[in-house]
mmCIF file of C-alpha atoms and ligand atoms in Angstrom:
data_model
loop_
_atom_site.group_PDB
_atom_site.id
_atom_site.type_symbol
_atom_site.label_atom_id
_atom_site.label_comp_id
_atom_site.label_asym_id
_atom_site.label_seq_id
_atom_site.Cartn_x
_atom_site.Cartn_y
_atom_site.Cartn_z
ATOM 1 C CA UNK A 1 -15.836 0.705 15.579
ATOM 2 C CA UNK A 2 -12.880 -0.692 17.192
ATOM 3 C CA UNK A 3 -9.570 1.098 17.884
ATOM 4 C CA UNK A 4 -7.369 1.797 14.741
ATOM 5 C CA UNK A 5 -4.908 -1.313 14.501
ATOM 6 C CA UNK A 6 -1.449 -1.245 15.734
ATOM 7 C CA UNK A 7 -0.465 -3.489 12.956
ATOM 8 C CA UNK A 8 -1.541 -2.348 9.484
ATOM 9 C CA UNK A 9 -0.484 -5.283 7.478
ATOM 10 C CA UNK A 10 -3.428 -5.238 4.917
ATOM 11 C CA UNK A 11 -6.817 -3.569 4.035
ATOM 12 C CA UNK A 12 -8.513 -6.264 5.984
ATOM 13 C CA UNK A 13 -7.104 -4.996 9.102
ATOM 14 C CA UNK A 14 -9.336 -1.863 8.726
ATOM 15 C CA UNK A 15 -12.982 -1.623 9.266
ATOM 16 C CA UNK A 16 -15.290 0.349 6.778
ATOM 17 C CA UNK A 17 -15.393 3.043 9.461
ATOM 18 C CA UNK A 18 -11.706 3.405 9.730
ATOM 19 C CA UNK A 19 -11.318 3.823 6.020
ATOM 20 C CA UNK A 20 -14.070 6.441 5.691
ATOM 21 C CA UNK A 21 -12.409 8.392 8.713
ATOM 22 C CA UNK A 22 -9.117 8.253 6.931
ATOM 23 C CA UNK A 23 -10.650 9.757 3.771
ATOM 24 C CA UNK A 24 -12.399 12.493 5.781
ATOM 25 C CA UNK A 25 -9.094 13.331 7.746
ATOM 26 C CA UNK A 26 -7.180 13.287 4.417
ATOM 27 C CA UNK A 27 -9.456 16.008 3.174
ATOM 28 C CA UNK A 28 -9.066 17.840 6.452
ATOM 29 C CA UNK A 29 -5.219 17.732 6.320
ATOM 30 C CA UNK A 30 -5.098 18.553 2.703
ATOM 31 C CA UNK A 31 -7.155 21.634 3.347
ATOM 32 C CA UNK A 32 -4.636 22.737 6.014
ATOM 33 C CA UNK A 33 -6.142 21.615 9.274
ATOM 34 C CA UNK A 34 -3.415 20.834 11.984
ATOM 35 C CA UNK A 35 -2.625 17.206 12.794
ATOM 36 C CA UNK A 36 -4.195 15.991 15.970
ATOM 37 C CA UNK A 37 -1.387 14.451 18.048
ATOM 38 C CA UNK A 38 -1.274 13.461 21.826
ATOM 39 C CA UNK A 39 -0.295 16.370 23.988
ATOM 40 C CA UNK A 40 3.331 16.634 25.208
ATOM 41 C CA UNK A 41 4.201 13.915 22.835
ATOM 42 C CA UNK A 42 7.302 13.830 20.589
ATOM 43 C CA UNK A 43 6.336 11.846 17.593
ATOM 44 C CA UNK A 44 9.195 9.804 16.297
ATOM 45 C CA UNK A 45 8.614 7.417 13.028
ATOM 46 C CA UNK A 46 11.249 5.112 11.524
ATOM 47 C CA UNK A 47 11.095 3.824 7.992
ATOM 48 C CA UNK A 48 12.899 0.392 7.502
ATOM 49 C CA UNK A 49 12.910 -0.321 3.742
ATOM 50 C CA UNK A 50 14.339 -3.650 3.113
ATOM 51 C CA UNK A 51 13.364 -3.439 -0.577
ATOM 52 C CA UNK A 52 13.819 -0.359 -2.784
ATOM 53 C CA UNK A 53 11.329 2.522 -2.990
ATOM 54 C CA UNK A 54 11.090 6.048 -4.066
ATOM 55 C CA UNK A 55 7.367 7.057 -3.603
ATOM 56 C CA UNK A 56 6.285 5.106 -0.488
ATOM 57 C CA UNK A 57 9.467 5.956 1.599
ATOM 58 C CA UNK A 58 9.754 9.623 0.602
ATOM 59 C CA UNK A 59 6.014 10.290 0.898
ATOM 60 C CA UNK A 60 6.121 8.859 4.477
ATOM 61 C CA UNK A 61 9.188 10.968 5.173
ATOM 62 C CA UNK A 62 7.155 14.199 3.905
ATOM 63 C CA UNK A 63 4.045 13.008 6.000
ATOM 64 C CA UNK A 64 6.144 12.617 9.129
ATOM 65 C CA UNK A 65 7.601 16.006 8.535
ATOM 66 C CA UNK A 66 4.272 17.784 7.800
ATOM 67 C CA UNK A 67 2.683 16.240 10.850
ATOM 68 C CA UNK A 68 5.625 17.690 13.032
ATOM 69 C CA UNK A 69 7.342 14.417 13.794
ATOM 70 C CA UNK A 70 10.959 13.164 13.499
ATOM 71 C CA UNK A 71 11.883 10.668 10.839
ATOM 72 C CA UNK A 72 14.470 8.060 11.556
ATOM 73 C CA UNK A 73 15.662 6.182 8.386
ATOM 74 C CA UNK A 74 16.698 2.792 9.512
ATOM 75 C CA UNK A 75 19.226 1.254 7.126
ATOM 76 C CA UNK A 76 19.034 -2.514 7.446
ATOM 77 C CA UNK A 77 22.239 -2.973 5.480
ATOM 78 C CA UNK A 78 24.427 -1.123 8.095
ATOM 79 C CA UNK A 79 22.415 -2.298 11.127
ATOM 80 C CA UNK A 80 22.910 -5.099 13.617
ATOM 81 C CA UNK A 81 20.398 -7.253 11.662
ATOM 82 C CA UNK A 82 23.553 -8.064 9.547
ATOM 83 C CA UNK A 83 25.174 -9.444 12.874
ATOM 84 C CA UNK A 84 22.206 -11.911 13.166
ATOM 85 C CA UNK A 85 19.783 -9.805 15.378
ATOM 86 C CA UNK A 86 16.216 -10.622 14.678
ATOM 87 C CA UNK A 87 13.760 -8.261 13.129
ATOM 88 C CA UNK A 88 11.724 -8.751 16.435
ATOM 89 C CA UNK A 89 14.593 -7.604 18.565
ATOM 90 C CA UNK A 90 15.454 -4.696 16.247
ATOM 91 C CA UNK A 91 11.937 -3.385 16.344
ATOM 92 C CA UNK A 92 11.826 -3.725 20.197
ATOM 93 C CA UNK A 93 15.118 -1.633 20.207
ATOM 94 C CA UNK A 94 13.440 1.023 18.225
ATOM 95 C CA UNK A 95 10.435 1.059 20.468
ATOM 96 C CA UNK A 96 12.532 1.321 23.663
ATOM 97 C CA UNK A 97 14.468 4.135 21.997
ATOM 98 C CA UNK A 98 11.271 6.056 21.774
ATOM 99 C CA UNK A 99 10.069 5.312 18.175
ATOM 100 C CA UNK A 100 6.350 5.277 18.059
ATOM 101 C CA UNK A 101 5.749 3.597 14.651
ATOM 102 C CA UNK A 102 7.948 1.754 12.233
ATOM 103 C CA UNK A 103 7.013 1.421 8.410
ATOM 104 C CA UNK A 104 8.380 -1.640 6.956
ATOM 105 C CA UNK A 105 8.837 -2.738 3.319
ATOM 106 C CA UNK A 106 10.186 -6.217 2.638
ATOM 107 C CA UNK A 107 10.174 -8.512 -0.299
ATOM 108 C CA UNK A 108 9.023 -11.256 2.003
ATOM 109 C CA UNK A 109 5.125 -11.676 1.964
ATOM 110 C CA UNK A 110 3.467 -11.899 5.319
ATOM 111 C CA UNK A 111 6.631 -11.086 7.205
ATOM 112 C CA UNK A 112 4.550 -9.008 9.705
ATOM 113 C CA UNK A 113 2.151 -11.944 10.497
ATOM 114 C CA UNK A 114 4.593 -13.075 13.230
ATOM 115 C CA UNK A 115 3.946 -9.760 15.211
ATOM 116 C CA UNK A 116 0.235 -9.886 15.255
ATOM 117 C CA UNK A 117 -0.128 -11.585 18.644
ATOM 118 C CA UNK A 118 2.638 -9.337 20.342
ATOM 119 C CA UNK A 119 3.429 -6.209 18.444
ATOM 120 C CA UNK A 120 6.880 -5.119 19.335
ATOM 121 C CA UNK A 121 6.125 -1.695 18.046
ATOM 122 C CA UNK A 122 3.331 -0.180 15.993
ATOM 123 C CA UNK A 123 3.945 -1.124 12.385
ATOM 124 C CA UNK A 124 2.559 0.148 8.988
ATOM 125 C CA UNK A 125 3.236 -2.255 5.963
ATOM 126 C CA UNK A 126 5.025 -0.311 3.228
ATOM 127 C CA UNK A 127 4.577 -3.230 0.987
ATOM 128 C CA UNK A 128 5.289 -6.827 1.674
ATOM 129 C CA UNK A 129 6.477 -9.165 -1.273
ATOM 130 C CA UNK A 130 3.292 -9.811 -3.555
ATOM 131 C CA UNK A 131 0.962 -9.674 -0.376
ATOM 132 C CA UNK A 132 -0.267 -6.186 0.377
ATOM 133 C CA UNK A 133 0.380 -2.550 0.072
ATOM 134 C CA UNK A 134 -2.510 -1.010 2.031
ATOM 135 C CA UNK A 135 -1.323 2.613 2.048
ATOM 136 C CA UNK A 136 -1.054 2.612 -1.649
ATOM 137 C CA UNK A 137 -4.630 1.161 -2.095
ATOM 138 C CA UNK A 138 -5.966 3.896 0.299
ATOM 139 C CA UNK A 139 -4.208 6.577 -1.602
ATOM 140 C CA UNK A 140 -5.588 5.128 -4.739
ATOM 141 C CA UNK A 141 -9.054 5.138 -3.439
ATOM 142 C CA UNK A 142 -8.708 8.751 -2.244
ATOM 143 C CA UNK A 143 -7.612 9.992 -5.616
ATOM 144 C CA UNK A 144 -10.238 7.803 -7.463
ATOM 145 C CA UNK A 145 -13.204 9.217 -5.577
ATOM 146 C CA UNK A 146 -11.458 12.761 -5.808
ATOM 147 C CA UNK A 147 -11.453 12.397 -9.396
ATOM 148 C CA UNK A 148 -15.015 11.364 -9.757
ATOM 149 C CA UNK A 149 -16.313 13.932 -7.364
ATOM 150 C CA UNK A 150 -16.661 12.011 -4.033
ATOM 151 C CA UNK A 151 -17.340 8.591 -2.591
ATOM 152 C CA UNK A 152 -20.979 8.526 -3.541
ATOM 153 C CA UNK A 153 -19.947 8.816 -7.304
ATOM 154 C CA UNK A 154 -17.599 5.952 -7.587
ATOM 155 C CA UNK A 155 -20.373 3.490 -6.618
ATOM 156 C CA UNK A 156 -21.175 1.496 -9.984
ATOM 157 C CA UNK A 157 -17.984 2.591 -11.600
ATOM 158 C CA UNK A 158 -15.735 0.174 -13.181
ATOM 159 C CA UNK A 159 -11.962 0.014 -13.046
ATOM 160 C CA UNK A 160 -9.611 -2.293 -14.950
ATOM 161 C CA UNK A 161 -6.303 -3.332 -13.325
ATOM 162 C CA UNK A 162 -4.042 -4.288 -16.229
ATOM 163 C CA UNK A 163 -0.954 -6.241 -16.127
ATOM 164 C CA UNK A 164 1.003 -8.267 -13.777
ATOM 165 C CA UNK A 165 -1.917 -8.727 -11.267
ATOM 166 C CA UNK A 166 -0.649 -11.899 -9.710
ATOM 167 C CA UNK A 167 2.611 -10.519 -8.495
ATOM 168 C CA UNK A 168 1.032 -7.141 -7.507
ATOM 169 C CA UNK A 169 0.510 -6.316 -3.828
ATOM 170 C CA UNK A 170 -1.160 -3.286 -4.827
ATOM 171 C CA UNK A 171 -3.764 -5.352 -6.835
ATOM 172 C CA UNK A 172 -4.352 -7.473 -3.841
ATOM 173 C CA UNK A 173 -5.008 -4.492 -1.646
ATOM 174 C CA UNK A 174 -7.231 -2.802 -4.285
ATOM 175 C CA UNK A 175 -9.287 -5.802 -4.785
ATOM 176 C CA UNK A 176 -9.938 -5.985 -0.937
ATOM 177 C CA UNK A 177 -10.646 -2.232 -0.864
ATOM 178 C CA UNK A 178 -12.564 -1.116 -3.930
ATOM 179 C CA UNK A 179 -15.427 -3.449 -3.816
ATOM 180 C CA UNK A 180 -16.396 -2.186 -0.448
ATOM 181 C CA UNK A 181 -17.409 1.123 -2.065
ATOM 182 C CA UNK A 182 -19.405 -0.396 -4.825
ATOM 183 C CA UNK A 183 -16.434 -0.165 -7.454
ATOM 184 C CA UNK A 184 -16.469 -2.938 -10.138
ATOM 185 C CA UNK A 185 -12.943 -4.292 -10.439
ATOM 186 C CA UNK A 186 -11.735 -6.030 -13.530
ATOM 187 C CA UNK A 187 -8.459 -7.918 -13.924
ATOM 188 C CA UNK A 188 -6.973 -7.690 -17.354
ATOM 189 C CA UNK A 189 -3.675 -9.263 -18.525
ATOM 190 C CA UNK A 190 -2.032 -12.494 -19.934
ATOM 191 C CA UNK A 191 -3.155 -15.704 -18.344
ATOM 192 C CA UNK A 192 0.003 -16.084 -16.587
ATOM 193 C CA UNK A 193 -0.569 -12.745 -14.773
ATOM 194 C CA UNK A 194 -4.030 -13.479 -13.660
ATOM 195 C CA UNK A 195 -4.886 -15.562 -10.541
ATOM 196 C CA UNK A 196 -6.753 -18.682 -11.071
ATOM 197 C CA UNK A 197 -9.229 -17.768 -8.340
ATOM 198 C CA UNK A 198 -10.634 -14.348 -8.462
ATOM 199 C CA UNK A 199 -11.009 -12.487 -5.443
ATOM 200 C CA UNK A 200 -14.629 -11.886 -4.209
ATOM 201 C CA UNK A 201 -16.605 -9.589 -6.453
ATOM 202 C CA UNK A 202 -13.759 -9.268 -9.022
ATOM 203 C CA UNK A 203 -14.061 -10.392 -12.651
ATOM 204 C CA UNK A 204 -11.604 -10.805 -15.559
ATOM 205 C CA UNK A 205 -11.589 -9.418 -18.925
ATOM 206 C CA UNK A 206 -9.359 -10.922 -21.563
ATOM 207 C CA UNK A 207 -8.134 -8.100 -23.622
ATOM 208 C CA UNK A 208 -7.156 -4.388 -23.202
ATOM 209 C CA UNK A 209 -9.727 -3.340 -25.798
ATOM 210 C CA UNK A 210 -12.365 -5.227 -23.610
ATOM 211 C CA UNK A 211 -11.086 -3.417 -20.452
ATOM 212 C CA UNK A 212 -11.258 0.040 -22.240
ATOM 213 C CA UNK A 213 -14.758 -0.672 -23.519
ATOM 214 C CA UNK A 214 -16.055 -1.730 -20.206
ATOM 215 C CA UNK A 215 -14.239 0.747 -17.781
ATOM 216 C CA UNK A 216 -14.404 4.144 -16.326
ATOM 217 C CA UNK A 217 -10.793 4.225 -15.221
ATOM 218 C CA UNK A 218 -7.734 2.168 -16.018
ATOM 219 C CA UNK A 219 -4.987 1.192 -13.502
ATOM 220 C CA UNK A 220 -1.830 0.016 -15.177
ATOM 221 C CA UNK A 221 0.785 -2.146 -13.385
ATOM 222 C CA UNK A 222 4.556 -2.487 -13.890
ATOM 223 C CA UNK A 223 5.649 -5.854 -15.132
ATOM 224 C CA UNK A 224 7.598 -6.886 -11.855
ATOM 225 C CA UNK A 225 10.459 -8.839 -13.521
ATOM 226 C CA UNK A 226 12.318 -9.195 -10.179
ATOM 227 C CA UNK A 227 9.439 -11.320 -9.055
ATOM 228 C CA UNK A 228 9.498 -13.558 -12.094
ATOM 229 C CA UNK A 229 11.351 -16.745 -13.058
ATOM 230 C CA UNK A 230 12.743 -17.405 -16.626
ATOM 231 C CA UNK A 231 9.487 -19.310 -17.705
ATOM 232 C CA UNK A 232 7.639 -15.861 -17.497
ATOM 233 C CA UNK A 233 10.341 -13.552 -18.944
ATOM 234 C CA UNK A 234 10.277 -15.845 -21.923
ATOM 235 C CA UNK A 235 6.646 -14.986 -22.615
ATOM 236 C CA UNK A 236 6.915 -11.193 -22.324
ATOM 237 C CA UNK A 237 8.368 -10.547 -25.887
ATOM 238 C CA UNK A 238 4.996 -9.169 -27.249
ATOM 239 C CA UNK A 239 3.897 -7.523 -23.970
ATOM 240 C CA UNK A 240 4.131 -4.000 -25.097
ATOM 241 C CA UNK A 241 2.040 -4.517 -28.412
ATOM 242 C CA UNK A 242 -0.626 -6.621 -26.630
ATOM 243 C CA UNK A 243 -0.923 -4.854 -23.333
ATOM 244 C CA UNK A 244 0.725 -1.441 -23.589
ATOM 245 C CA UNK A 245 -1.607 1.474 -23.213
ATOM 246 C CA UNK A 246 -1.464 4.180 -26.050
ATOM 247 C CA UNK A 247 -3.631 6.846 -27.417
ATOM 248 C CA UNK A 248 -4.227 4.849 -30.532
ATOM 249 C CA UNK A 249 -5.997 2.199 -28.400
ATOM 250 C CA UNK A 250 -8.258 4.966 -27.094
ATOM 251 C CA UNK A 251 -8.845 6.290 -30.516
ATOM 252 C CA UNK A 252 -10.111 2.791 -31.509
ATOM 253 C CA UNK A 253 -12.784 3.104 -28.915
ATOM 254 C CA UNK A 254 -13.446 6.792 -29.348
ATOM 255 C CA UNK A 255 -12.942 7.051 -25.663
ATOM 256 C CA UNK A 256 -10.313 8.400 -23.349
ATOM 257 C CA UNK A 257 -10.113 7.328 -19.598
ATOM 258 C CA UNK A 258 -8.222 8.470 -16.518
ATOM 259 C CA UNK A 259 -5.020 6.297 -16.141
ATOM 260 C CA UNK A 260 -3.753 5.482 -12.763
ATOM 261 C CA UNK A 261 -0.372 3.728 -12.000
ATOM 262 C CA UNK A 262 1.257 3.102 -8.529
ATOM 263 C CA UNK A 263 4.595 3.791 -9.897
ATOM 264 C CA UNK A 264 7.385 3.175 -10.862
ATOM 265 C CA UNK A 265 6.265 3.061 -14.577
ATOM 266 C CA UNK A 266 8.071 1.591 -17.311
ATOM 267 C CA UNK A 267 7.341 4.096 -19.978
ATOM 268 C CA UNK A 268 7.425 2.452 -23.382
ATOM 269 C CA UNK A 269 6.162 -0.910 -22.027
ATOM 270 C CA UNK A 270 2.846 -0.601 -20.073
ATOM 271 C CA UNK A 271 2.361 2.841 -21.252
ATOM 272 C CA UNK A 272 3.385 5.142 -23.894
ATOM 273 C CA UNK A 273 5.162 8.621 -23.200
ATOM 274 C CA UNK A 274 2.354 10.756 -24.617
ATOM 275 C CA UNK A 275 -0.054 9.409 -22.104
ATOM 276 C CA UNK A 276 2.291 9.986 -19.220
ATOM 277 C CA UNK A 277 2.772 13.662 -20.598
ATOM 278 C CA UNK A 278 -1.033 14.214 -20.771
ATOM 279 C CA UNK A 279 -3.648 15.326 -18.247
ATOM 280 C CA UNK A 280 -5.240 11.789 -18.154
ATOM 281 C CA UNK A 281 -2.167 10.476 -16.279
ATOM 282 C CA UNK A 282 -3.236 10.330 -12.662
ATOM 283 C CA UNK A 283 -0.111 9.063 -11.213
ATOM 284 C CA UNK A 284 1.240 12.395 -10.268
ATOM 285 C CA UNK A 285 -2.099 13.205 -8.356
ATOM 286 C CA UNK A 286 -1.664 9.857 -6.602
ATOM 287 C CA UNK A 287 1.751 10.813 -5.392
ATOM 288 C CA UNK A 288 0.576 14.394 -4.288
ATOM 289 C CA UNK A 289 -2.477 12.727 -2.245
ATOM 290 C CA UNK A 290 -0.191 10.020 -0.918
ATOM 291 C CA UNK A 291 1.488 12.538 1.565
ATOM 292 C CA UNK A 292 -1.845 13.586 3.102
ATOM 293 C CA UNK A 293 -3.199 10.011 3.145
ATOM 294 C CA UNK A 294 -0.185 8.837 4.906
ATOM 295 C CA UNK A 295 -0.423 11.682 7.422
ATOM 296 C CA UNK A 296 -3.984 10.609 8.210
ATOM 297 C CA UNK A 297 -2.796 6.957 8.570
ATOM 298 C CA UNK A 298 0.080 8.029 11.000
ATOM 299 C CA UNK A 299 -2.209 10.234 12.976
ATOM 300 C CA UNK A 300 -4.780 7.417 13.495
ATOM 301 C CA UNK A 301 -2.262 4.883 14.638
ATOM 302 C CA UNK A 302 -0.541 7.280 16.960
ATOM 303 C CA UNK A 303 -3.784 8.119 18.691
ATOM 304 C CA UNK A 304 -4.987 4.591 19.157
ATOM 305 C CA UNK A 305 -3.749 4.503 22.751
ATOM 306 C CA UNK A 306 -2.519 0.853 22.571
ATOM 307 C CA UNK A 307 -0.601 0.377 25.705
ATOM 308 C CA UNK A 308 0.368 -3.238 25.074
ATOM 309 C CA UNK A 309 3.070 -2.607 22.591
ATOM 310 C CA UNK A 310 6.072 -4.453 23.670
ATOM 311 C CA UNK A 311 4.488 -5.416 26.926
ATOM 312 C CA UNK A 312 4.509 -9.202 26.631
ATOM 313 C CA UNK A 313 8.395 -9.151 27.093
ATOM 314 C CA UNK A 314 7.907 -8.177 30.697
ATOM 315 C CA UNK A 315 6.119 -11.510 31.534
ATOM 316 C CA UNK A 316 7.755 -14.352 33.033
ATOM 317 C CA UNK A 317 6.473 -17.923 33.051
ATOM 318 C CA UNK A 318 3.701 -18.519 35.550
ATOM 319 C CA UNK A 319 5.376 -21.581 37.253
ATOM 320 C CA UNK A 320 8.486 -19.370 38.032
ATOM 321 C CA UNK A 321 6.309 -16.520 39.317
ATOM 322 C CA UNK A 322 4.654 -18.954 41.519
ATOM 323 C CA UNK A 323 8.137 -20.292 42.943
ATOM 324 C CA UNK A 324 9.428 -16.917 43.571
ATOM 325 C CA UNK A 325 6.262 -15.852 45.480
ATOM 326 C CA UNK A 326 6.631 -18.921 47.621
ATOM 327 C CA UNK A 327 10.250 -18.642 48.660
HETATM 328 N N1 CP B 401 3.953 2.675 -5.476
HETATM 329 C C1 CP B 401 5.192 2.375 -4.940
HETATM 330 O O1 CP B 401 5.174 1.529 -3.850
HETATM 331 O O2 CP B 401 6.174 2.987 -5.340
HETATM 332 P P1 CP B 401 7.826 2.879 -4.682
HETATM 333 O O3 CP B 401 8.262 1.324 -4.921
HETATM 334 O O4 CP B 401 8.674 3.845 -5.511
HETATM 335 O O5 CP B 401 7.626 3.294 -3.273
#
């Protein structure tokens, strides 16, 4: 297995071995085992959330605290980014101040691609536009397998992701992740929320009733109005009636399923209050587990011994080196 990546932008940055090791370490950390950190090292982790968050930012803050690290909350609005400094120079500044990892959330998809070749600092993607949200998908996988009694038991299970799939970075990470563990993933929602091309191993169902009938678990999504243009908002008038999950829907099928949601949920739209108040609502378990999963991710990244972070900036062009040596 390769070293744990220094840039975790998406699920595809991780090998199957990394993912399984993260799930095992999450179990260890949850059962109270101490974190494994480099000796004589003060761990400092920054969060730079350029888009709003409650769960991801605060669960990273809790994870950093539980691991014994220092949390630096970088506020873009009051930083020198506002004076025109680039994100790259900002991240280098954090690195040379002694920050080990920066967790970044942004509304710009693929913003982190620019740092792949020469990472200015170790980076965890806390959600980039509609692209990826890898730590959310990992904590979802952890919670799903925990619910069904272990990784072996989710093989062959079917989960329907319902709602605004096309604008959902969580969906894009889950469809990269869950099929690796033999989970059948179905996407479900109005046509304008479903991608024209399905990801490998993922299928579509065209109604919520069909999703309930075929699934072992439901994963609801928020309608992400902030990412829509007017042409979509005009089509959402009947969303709640057609796609909102209620106990009445389950009654129709004489079946009740665990309901996952990445949060924040718009209660009364994609889900009714009674479901949120009930034991089938898994979102609180997802949030609880998120702290331990994120501890495991920080631990794995901090221990990857990548000594090349920021090092490219010491290089000068070869022709100038040559001239200096010859004078
Ligand atoms: N699931 C999730 O990313 O929630 P927040 O936007 O509150 O971080």
